[in-house]
Short mmCIF file of N, CA and C and ligand atoms in Angstrom, two decimals:
data_model
loop_
_atom_site.label_atom_id
_atom_site.label_comp_id
_atom_site.label_asym_id
_atom_site.label_seq_id
_atom_site.Cartn_x
_atom_site.Cartn_y
_atom_site.Cartn_z
N MET R 1 -20.23 41.50 9.40
CA MET R 1 -19.57 40.09 9.49
C MET R 1 -19.97 39.13 8.31
N ARG R 2 -18.64 38.01 8.23
CA ARG R 2 -18.82 37.08 7.29
C ARG R 2 -20.31 35.70 7.64
N PRO R 3 -20.78 35.42 6.56
CA PRO R 3 -21.60 34.35 6.60
C PRO R 3 -21.07 33.18 7.17
N HIS R 4 -21.56 32.53 8.17
CA HIS R 4 -21.23 31.35 8.45
C HIS R 4 -21.33 29.82 7.76
N TYR R 5 -20.60 29.51 7.45
CA TYR R 5 -20.63 28.22 6.81
C TYR R 5 -19.96 26.94 7.24
N THR R 6 -20.34 25.68 7.03
CA THR R 6 -19.49 24.67 7.23
C THR R 6 -18.44 24.30 6.19
N GLU R 7 -17.93 23.09 6.53
CA GLU R 7 -16.49 22.65 5.66
C GLU R 7 -17.38 22.10 4.72
N THR R 8 -18.28 21.07 5.15
CA THR R 8 -19.19 20.29 4.04
C THR R 8 -19.99 21.37 3.09
N GLU R 9 -20.61 22.57 3.67
CA GLU R 9 -20.95 23.47 2.64
C GLU R 9 -20.10 24.12 1.90
N TYR R 10 -18.83 24.36 2.21
CA TYR R 10 -17.92 24.75 1.59
C TYR R 10 -17.26 23.57 0.30
N ALA R 11 -17.06 22.32 0.95
CA ALA R 11 -16.88 21.40 0.03
C ALA R 11 -17.58 21.38 -0.92
N ALA R 12 -19.01 21.31 -0.92
CA ALA R 12 -20.31 21.36 -1.87
C ALA R 12 -20.00 22.41 -2.80
N ALA R 13 -19.84 23.36 -2.20
CA ALA R 13 -19.64 24.75 -3.49
C ALA R 13 -18.22 24.62 -3.77
N PHE R 14 -17.21 24.15 -3.48
CA PHE R 14 -16.00 23.70 -4.22
C PHE R 14 -16.34 23.11 -5.33
N TRP R 15 -16.75 22.15 -4.95
CA TRP R 15 -17.10 20.82 -5.78
C TRP R 15 -18.10 21.34 -7.35
N ARG R 16 -19.00 22.06 -6.93
CA ARG R 16 -19.79 22.57 -8.19
C ARG R 16 -19.08 23.38 -8.92
N LYS R 17 -17.90 24.01 -8.87
CA LYS R 17 -17.08 24.56 -9.47
C LYS R 17 -15.99 23.89 -10.62
N VAL R 18 -16.23 22.86 -10.17
CA VAL R 18 -15.11 22.15 -11.02
C VAL R 18 -15.92 20.94 -11.98
N ARG R 19 -15.18 20.78 -13.23
CA ARG R 19 -15.91 19.97 -14.35
C ARG R 19 -14.82 18.91 -14.33
N MET R 20 -15.41 17.73 -14.31
CA MET R 20 -14.91 16.55 -14.46
C MET R 20 -15.42 15.87 -15.47
N ASP R 21 -15.91 16.16 -16.34
CA ASP R 21 -16.30 15.41 -17.40
C ASP R 21 -15.33 14.91 -18.58
N GLY R 22 -15.40 14.26 -19.23
CA GLY R 22 -14.60 13.33 -20.19
C GLY R 22 -13.88 12.23 -19.22
N HIS R 23 -12.62 11.75 -19.86
CA HIS R 23 -11.77 10.67 -19.23
C HIS R 23 -12.06 11.01 -17.58
N PRO R 24 -11.74 9.90 -17.01
CA PRO R 24 -12.28 9.79 -15.38
C PRO R 24 -10.73 10.46 -14.91
N ARG R 25 -9.58 9.97 -15.68
CA ARG R 25 -8.33 10.30 -15.12
C ARG R 25 -7.63 11.45 -15.95
N GLY R 26 -8.64 12.05 -16.58
CA GLY R 26 -8.29 13.41 -16.97
C GLY R 26 -8.55 14.79 -16.25
N CYS R 27 -8.51 15.66 -16.66
CA CYS R 27 -8.08 17.16 -15.82
C CYS R 27 -9.33 17.24 -15.07
N TRP R 28 -9.57 17.76 -13.68
CA TRP R 28 -10.45 18.70 -13.55
C TRP R 28 -10.30 19.95 -13.32
N GLU R 29 -11.22 20.44 -14.30
CA GLU R 29 -11.20 21.88 -14.51
C GLU R 29 -11.73 22.96 -13.15
N TRP R 30 -11.04 23.66 -12.84
CA TRP R 30 -11.72 24.89 -11.97
C TRP R 30 -12.31 25.99 -12.91
N THR R 31 -13.54 25.68 -12.76
CA THR R 31 -14.50 27.02 -13.90
C THR R 31 -14.57 28.23 -13.01
N ALA R 32 -14.37 28.59 -11.75
CA ALA R 32 -14.69 29.89 -11.42
C ALA R 32 -13.29 30.70 -11.37
N SER R 33 -13.37 31.59 -10.46
CA SER R 33 -12.47 32.59 -10.50
C SER R 33 -10.95 32.12 -10.50
N LYS R 34 -10.05 32.81 -11.34
CA LYS R 34 -8.39 32.14 -11.27
C LYS R 34 -7.56 33.40 -11.24
N ASN R 35 -6.57 33.05 -10.74
CA ASN R 35 -5.62 34.00 -10.56
C ASN R 35 -4.91 34.37 -12.24
N GLU R 36 -3.81 35.52 -12.28
CA GLU R 36 -3.33 36.01 -13.64
C GLU R 36 -2.42 34.78 -14.08
N HIS R 37 -1.93 33.56 -13.32
CA HIS R 37 -1.08 32.50 -13.76
C HIS R 37 -2.29 31.47 -14.41
N GLY R 38 -3.57 31.70 -14.19
CA GLY R 38 -4.78 30.38 -14.72
C GLY R 38 -4.72 29.77 -13.40
N TYR R 39 -4.23 29.67 -12.34
CA TYR R 39 -4.72 28.99 -11.32
C TYR R 39 -5.89 29.24 -10.85
N GLY R 40 -6.62 28.02 -10.37
CA GLY R 40 -8.17 28.41 -9.32
C GLY R 40 -7.68 28.76 -8.47
N ARG R 41 -8.34 29.83 -7.84
CA ARG R 41 -8.58 30.20 -6.79
C ARG R 41 -10.06 30.43 -5.80
N VAL R 42 -9.97 30.13 -4.65
CA VAL R 42 -11.26 30.09 -4.36
C VAL R 42 -11.18 31.01 -3.08
N HIS R 43 -12.40 31.59 -2.19
CA HIS R 43 -12.35 32.02 -0.85
C HIS R 43 -12.93 31.37 -0.09
N ARG R 44 -11.89 31.52 1.37
CA ARG R 44 -12.43 30.69 2.20
C ARG R 44 -11.80 31.78 3.30
N GLY R 45 -12.71 31.99 4.49
CA GLY R 45 -12.79 32.55 5.57
C GLY R 45 -12.16 33.78 5.27
N GLY R 46 -12.16 34.76 4.18
CA GLY R 46 -11.96 36.05 3.73
C GLY R 46 -10.71 36.14 3.18
N VAL R 47 -9.91 34.92 2.71
CA VAL R 47 -8.97 34.82 2.23
C VAL R 47 -8.70 34.07 0.89
N PHE R 48 -7.90 34.55 0.15
CA PHE R 48 -7.96 33.31 -1.23
C PHE R 48 -6.88 32.62 -1.14
N PHE R 49 -7.71 31.29 -1.32
CA PHE R 49 -6.71 30.41 -1.73
C PHE R 49 -6.72 29.69 -2.85
N LYS R 50 -5.30 29.14 -3.24
CA LYS R 50 -5.31 28.24 -4.47
C LYS R 50 -6.21 27.13 -4.50
N ALA R 51 -7.02 26.97 -5.77
CA ALA R 51 -8.15 25.56 -5.38
C ALA R 51 -6.99 24.31 -5.25
N HIS R 52 -6.48 24.23 -6.36
CA HIS R 52 -5.70 22.82 -6.35
C HIS R 52 -5.32 22.53 -4.90
N ARG R 53 -4.65 23.64 -4.46
CA ARG R 53 -3.88 23.23 -2.84
C ARG R 53 -5.20 23.08 -2.25
N GLU R 54 -6.48 23.63 -2.15
CA GLU R 54 -7.56 23.45 -1.20
C GLU R 54 -8.28 22.08 -1.61
N SER R 55 -7.85 21.36 -3.30
CA SER R 55 -8.12 20.19 -3.27
C SER R 55 -7.72 18.97 -2.64
N LEU R 56 -6.17 19.37 -2.49
CA LEU R 56 -5.35 18.20 -1.71
C LEU R 56 -5.79 18.20 -0.36
N ARG R 57 -6.18 19.48 0.49
CA ARG R 57 -6.50 19.53 1.60
C ARG R 57 -7.69 18.78 1.82
N MET R 58 -8.75 19.09 1.18
CA MET R 58 -10.06 18.15 1.14
C MET R 58 -9.98 16.87 1.14
N PHE R 59 -8.87 16.33 0.46
CA PHE R 59 -8.74 14.80 0.27
C PHE R 59 -7.74 14.24 1.27
N GLY R 60 -7.72 15.14 2.46
CA GLY R 60 -6.74 14.79 3.65
C GLY R 60 -5.34 14.96 3.50
N VAL R 61 -4.83 15.69 2.88
CA VAL R 61 -3.43 16.11 2.15
C VAL R 61 -2.96 17.38 2.89
N MET R 62 -2.54 17.54 4.09
CA MET R 62 -2.33 18.72 4.40
C MET R 62 -0.70 19.69 3.94
N VAL R 63 -0.83 20.41 3.44
CA VAL R 63 0.51 20.87 2.57
C VAL R 63 0.67 22.13 3.32
N PRO R 64 2.13 21.94 3.81
CA PRO R 64 2.31 22.98 4.39
C PRO R 64 2.44 24.69 3.48
N HIS R 65 1.98 25.89 4.27
CA HIS R 65 2.46 27.00 3.10
C HIS R 65 3.25 26.93 2.37
N GLU R 66 4.43 26.65 2.65
CA GLU R 66 5.61 27.05 2.03
C GLU R 66 5.89 25.78 0.88
N GLN R 67 4.99 24.83 1.02
CA GLN R 67 5.67 23.65 -0.22
C GLN R 67 4.81 23.94 -1.35
N LEU R 68 5.39 23.54 -2.25
CA LEU R 68 5.06 23.75 -3.49
C LEU R 68 4.27 22.60 -3.91
N VAL R 69 3.18 23.12 -4.92
CA VAL R 69 2.61 21.71 -5.21
C VAL R 69 2.24 22.02 -6.80
N LEU R 70 2.93 20.97 -7.60
CA LEU R 70 2.92 20.96 -8.85
C LEU R 70 1.91 20.35 -9.63
N HIS R 71 1.59 20.93 -10.82
CA HIS R 71 0.70 20.34 -11.60
C HIS R 71 1.50 19.14 -12.89
N GLU R 72 1.27 17.88 -12.33
CA GLU R 72 2.27 17.13 -13.35
C GLU R 72 1.49 17.22 -14.81
N CYS R 73 0.25 17.40 -15.19
CA CYS R 73 -0.36 17.60 -16.17
C CYS R 73 -0.08 18.95 -16.83
N ASP R 74 0.71 19.83 -16.22
CA ASP R 74 0.67 21.21 -16.60
C ASP R 74 -0.22 22.07 -16.91
N ASN R 75 -1.59 21.88 -16.15
CA ASN R 75 -2.61 22.46 -16.55
C ASN R 75 -3.05 23.05 -15.38
N PRO R 76 -2.77 24.47 -15.27
CA PRO R 76 -2.66 25.37 -13.69
C PRO R 76 -4.43 25.15 -13.06
N SER R 77 -5.00 25.33 -13.94
CA SER R 77 -6.59 25.36 -13.33
C SER R 77 -7.17 23.88 -13.05
N CYS R 78 -6.42 22.81 -13.12
CA CYS R 78 -6.84 21.64 -13.03
C CYS R 78 -6.73 20.85 -11.27
N VAL R 79 -7.75 20.70 -10.58
CA VAL R 79 -7.81 20.58 -9.16
C VAL R 79 -7.80 18.96 -8.83
N ASN R 80 -7.29 18.10 -10.02
CA ASN R 80 -7.73 16.58 -9.73
C ASN R 80 -6.44 16.44 -8.81
N PRO R 81 -6.43 15.79 -7.82
CA PRO R 81 -5.18 15.59 -6.80
C PRO R 81 -4.41 14.37 -7.43
N SER R 82 -4.81 13.39 -8.11
CA SER R 82 -4.27 12.59 -8.50
C SER R 82 -2.94 13.39 -9.63
N HIS R 83 -3.08 14.53 -10.15
CA HIS R 83 -2.26 15.21 -11.37
C HIS R 83 -1.27 16.06 -10.32
N LEU R 84 -1.68 16.10 -9.09
CA LEU R 84 -0.51 17.13 -8.25
C LEU R 84 0.40 16.28 -7.47
N THR R 85 1.33 16.70 -7.33
CA THR R 85 2.91 16.50 -6.42
C THR R 85 2.83 17.39 -5.98
N LEU R 86 3.82 17.09 -4.69
CA LEU R 86 4.70 18.03 -4.15
C LEU R 86 5.91 17.93 -4.50
N GLY R 87 6.44 19.62 -4.46
CA GLY R 87 7.77 19.39 -5.11
C GLY R 87 8.46 20.85 -4.47
N SER R 88 9.97 21.14 -4.60
CA SER R 88 10.53 21.99 -4.37
C SER R 88 10.48 23.00 -5.75
N GLN R 89 11.14 24.15 -5.42
CA GLN R 89 11.26 25.28 -6.56
C GLN R 89 11.91 24.66 -7.46
N LEU R 90 13.05 23.84 -6.93
CA LEU R 90 14.34 23.45 -7.74
C LEU R 90 13.48 22.55 -9.00
N ASP R 91 12.87 21.78 -8.45
CA ASP R 91 12.00 20.45 -9.50
C ASP R 91 11.46 21.30 -10.16
N ASN R 92 10.62 22.31 -9.68
CA ASN R 92 9.90 23.00 -10.34
C ASN R 92 10.50 23.81 -11.98
N MET R 93 11.38 24.21 -11.42
CA MET R 93 12.37 24.80 -12.66
C MET R 93 13.01 24.00 -13.53
N LYS R 94 13.28 22.98 -12.69
CA LYS R 94 13.76 21.71 -13.85
C LYS R 94 12.79 21.09 -14.53
N SER R 95 11.62 20.77 -13.77
CA SER R 95 10.53 20.11 -14.86
C SER R 95 9.96 21.14 -16.03
N CYS R 96 10.27 22.49 -15.67
CA CYS R 96 9.73 23.27 -16.70
C CYS R 96 10.28 23.43 -17.84
N ARG R 97 12.13 23.23 -17.61
CA ARG R 97 12.84 23.55 -18.58
C ARG R 97 12.64 22.25 -19.22
N GLU R 98 12.69 21.35 -18.78
CA GLU R 98 12.71 19.89 -19.44
C GLU R 98 11.59 19.80 -20.51
N ARG R 99 10.52 20.28 -20.31
CA ARG R 99 9.19 20.04 -20.96
C ARG R 99 8.59 21.17 -21.66
N GLY R 100 8.89 22.23 -21.24
CA GLY R 100 8.15 23.55 -21.61
C GLY R 100 7.26 23.78 -20.90
N ARG R 101 6.24 24.55 -20.98
CA ARG R 101 5.38 24.83 -20.21
C ARG R 101 3.93 24.92 -20.69
N SER R 102 4.05 24.36 -22.16
CA SER R 102 2.57 24.85 -22.96
C SER R 102 1.79 23.80 -22.81
N ASN R 103 2.25 22.44 -23.05
CA ASN R 103 1.41 21.31 -23.39
C ASN R 103 1.51 20.21 -22.31
N ARG R 104 -0.11 20.25 -21.47
CA ARG R 104 0.09 19.07 -21.01
C ARG R 104 -0.07 17.95 -21.31
N GLY R 105 0.55 16.87 -20.48
CA GLY R 105 0.77 15.70 -21.20
C GLY R 105 2.03 15.49 -21.65
N GLU R 106 3.19 16.32 -21.68
CA GLU R 106 4.04 16.15 -21.96
C GLU R 106 5.15 15.98 -20.83
N ARG R 107 5.10 14.79 -20.24
CA ARG R 107 5.82 14.40 -19.54
C ARG R 107 6.21 12.95 -19.28
N ASN R 108 6.86 12.74 -18.14
CA ASN R 108 7.26 10.94 -17.97
C ASN R 108 7.40 10.47 -19.00
N GLY R 109 8.75 10.40 -19.50
CA GLY R 109 9.22 9.63 -20.40
C GLY R 109 8.86 9.84 -21.86
N MET R 110 7.47 10.82 -22.11
CA MET R 110 7.43 10.80 -23.02
C MET R 110 7.79 12.44 -23.72
N ALA R 111 8.29 12.84 -23.07
CA ALA R 111 8.49 14.33 -22.88
C ALA R 111 8.51 15.12 -23.85
N TYR R 112 9.22 14.65 -24.81
CA TYR R 112 9.26 15.13 -25.96
C TYR R 112 8.60 15.48 -27.26
N LEU R 113 7.43 14.65 -27.15
CA LEU R 113 6.42 14.64 -28.13
C LEU R 113 5.25 15.68 -27.38
N THR R 114 5.10 16.56 -28.73
CA THR R 114 4.19 17.62 -28.64
C THR R 114 2.65 16.94 -28.70
N GLU R 115 1.62 17.70 -28.68
CA GLU R 115 0.56 16.99 -28.66
C GLU R 115 0.04 16.98 -30.03
N ASP R 116 0.38 17.79 -30.70
CA ASP R 116 0.16 18.00 -32.21
C ASP R 116 0.96 16.35 -32.64
N GLN R 117 1.91 16.01 -32.16
CA GLN R 117 3.04 14.71 -32.64
C GLN R 117 1.96 13.63 -32.32
N VAL R 118 1.02 13.68 -31.12
CA VAL R 118 0.48 12.46 -30.62
C VAL R 118 -0.77 12.70 -31.63
N ARG R 119 -1.38 13.69 -31.60
CA ARG R 119 -2.54 13.41 -32.79
C ARG R 119 -2.24 12.70 -34.18
N GLU R 120 -1.13 13.28 -34.47
CA GLU R 120 -0.49 12.57 -35.64
C GLU R 120 -0.42 11.20 -35.26
N ILE R 121 0.07 10.66 -34.52
CA ILE R 121 0.51 9.08 -34.27
C ILE R 121 -0.62 8.44 -34.51
N ARG R 122 -1.66 9.25 -33.73
CA ARG R 122 -2.90 8.49 -33.38
C ARG R 122 -3.64 8.24 -34.93
N ARG R 123 -3.78 9.36 -35.09
CA ARG R 123 -4.36 9.24 -36.59
C ARG R 123 -3.94 8.26 -37.44
N ARG R 124 -2.74 8.42 -37.44
CA ARG R 124 -2.01 7.28 -38.88
C ARG R 124 -2.01 6.11 -38.58
N PHE R 125 -1.81 5.88 -37.15
CA PHE R 125 -2.10 4.55 -36.27
C PHE R 125 -3.44 3.97 -36.61
N SER R 126 -4.22 4.68 -36.17
CA SER R 126 -5.76 4.42 -36.44
C SER R 126 -6.10 4.03 -38.07
N GLY R 127 -5.49 4.79 -38.92
CA GLY R 127 -5.51 4.72 -40.34
C GLY R 127 -4.86 3.47 -40.85
N GLY R 128 -3.87 2.71 -39.93
CA GLY R 128 -3.45 1.25 -40.25
C GLY R 128 -1.60 1.42 -40.65
N ASP R 129 -1.14 2.82 -40.45
CA ASP R 129 0.17 2.65 -40.42
C ASP R 129 0.81 1.98 -39.13
N GLY R 130 2.12 1.65 -39.65
CA GLY R 130 2.62 0.85 -38.87
C GLY R 130 3.25 1.39 -37.74
N GLN R 131 3.77 1.13 -36.59
CA GLN R 131 4.27 1.97 -35.60
C GLN R 131 5.87 2.36 -36.26
N ALA R 132 6.46 1.20 -37.03
CA ALA R 132 7.68 1.53 -37.22
C ALA R 132 7.81 3.14 -38.41
N SER R 133 6.96 2.69 -39.50
CA SER R 133 6.81 3.61 -40.28
C SER R 133 6.17 5.17 -39.88
N ILE R 134 5.48 5.24 -38.57
CA ILE R 134 5.16 6.47 -38.20
C ILE R 134 6.42 6.99 -38.11
N ALA R 135 7.02 6.21 -36.97
CA ALA R 135 8.36 6.26 -36.45
C ALA R 135 9.28 7.17 -37.61
N ALA R 136 9.57 6.28 -38.36
CA ALA R 136 11.00 6.73 -39.17
C ALA R 136 10.34 7.81 -39.97
N SER R 137 8.72 8.00 -40.39
CA SER R 137 8.62 9.31 -41.34
C SER R 137 8.30 10.66 -40.23
N MET R 138 8.08 10.46 -39.58
CA MET R 138 8.28 11.73 -38.14
C MET R 138 9.29 11.84 -37.41
N GLY R 139 10.38 11.21 -37.96
CA GLY R 139 11.74 11.46 -37.14
C GLY R 139 11.89 11.06 -35.78
N LEU R 140 10.81 10.36 -35.11
CA LEU R 140 10.80 10.10 -33.66
C LEU R 140 11.19 8.73 -33.65
N GLY R 141 11.55 8.42 -32.29
CA GLY R 141 12.00 7.02 -31.74
C GLY R 141 10.57 6.12 -31.69
N ARG R 142 10.89 4.87 -32.07
CA ARG R 142 10.01 3.77 -32.21
C ARG R 142 9.45 3.66 -30.76
N SER R 143 9.89 3.61 -29.71
CA SER R 143 9.43 3.50 -28.32
C SER R 143 8.67 4.84 -28.24
N ALA R 144 8.91 5.73 -28.35
CA ALA R 144 8.02 6.89 -28.18
C ALA R 144 6.66 6.63 -28.91
N VAL R 145 6.62 6.46 -30.08
CA VAL R 145 5.39 6.21 -31.07
C VAL R 145 4.69 4.81 -30.24
N LEU R 146 5.33 3.92 -29.95
CA LEU R 146 4.28 2.75 -29.50
C LEU R 146 3.60 3.22 -28.17
N LYS R 147 4.30 3.80 -27.44
CA LYS R 147 3.89 4.25 -26.12
C LYS R 147 2.47 5.18 -26.15
N VAL R 148 2.60 6.06 -27.38
CA VAL R 148 1.58 6.64 -27.71
C VAL R 148 0.18 5.93 -28.11
N CYS R 149 0.40 4.96 -28.80
CA CYS R 149 -0.46 4.19 -29.34
C CYS R 149 -0.94 3.39 -28.09
N LYS R 150 -0.22 2.75 -27.01
CA LYS R 150 -0.64 2.21 -25.74
C LYS R 150 -1.01 2.87 -24.78
N ASN R 151 -0.50 4.36 -24.53
CA ASN R 151 -0.19 4.63 -23.21
C ASN R 151 -1.82 5.58 -22.93
N VAL R 152 -2.20 5.38 -21.85
CA VAL R 152 -3.57 5.61 -21.36
C VAL R 152 -3.26 7.35 -21.15
N ARG R 153 -2.07 7.67 -20.58
CA ARG R 153 -1.92 8.66 -19.92
C ARG R 153 -2.21 10.13 -21.17
N TRP R 154 -2.31 9.45 -22.58
CA TRP R 154 -2.39 10.68 -23.35
C TRP R 154 -3.44 10.91 -24.02
N ARG R 155 -5.07 10.22 -23.14
CA ARG R 155 -6.15 10.23 -23.74
C ARG R 155 -6.63 11.46 -23.74
N HIS R 156 -6.01 12.05 -23.17
CA HIS R 156 -6.64 13.62 -22.94
C HIS R 156 -6.47 14.63 -24.19
N VAL R 157 -5.53 13.97 -24.90
CA VAL R 157 -4.99 14.33 -26.34
C VAL R 157 -6.39 13.84 -27.34
N VAL R 158 -7.39 14.85 -27.73
CA VAL R 158 -8.42 14.07 -28.94
C VAL R 158 -8.39 14.54 -30.14
ZN1 ZN M 201 -4.82 17.82 -14.51
#
């Protein structure tokens, strides 16, 4: 017989497995068991569920089984509901192709910068280089450089 637990106990155990240190809008890392693709997984009622889908459920978003949940941050172990969007398989393939799969943060208008480029831009900007000269010497558009210098969404890159 399976041990009985309430939803509250389940939720408490769930969130104990999540690390939320760092930036409040940063990724919430699943620290427990993961599947071969890096998605967090969690045991409930004798079945494994994907942790990020469970996170949405606990935030009151009912996700139909066939509905895909996509990580805007490209970090499969992240369970921050604000980084998750519902999408179709088509969206998923399209966004994978557009941004590559490896670097989180490479999305939404700054899709073509790598995290290394972001670090380089920050380093030079904080060292006093102007945005125009950074852009020119790195072969980047000036608006992309400007966004990195201003945009909070890149703060997870340190
Ligand atoms: Zn995330």
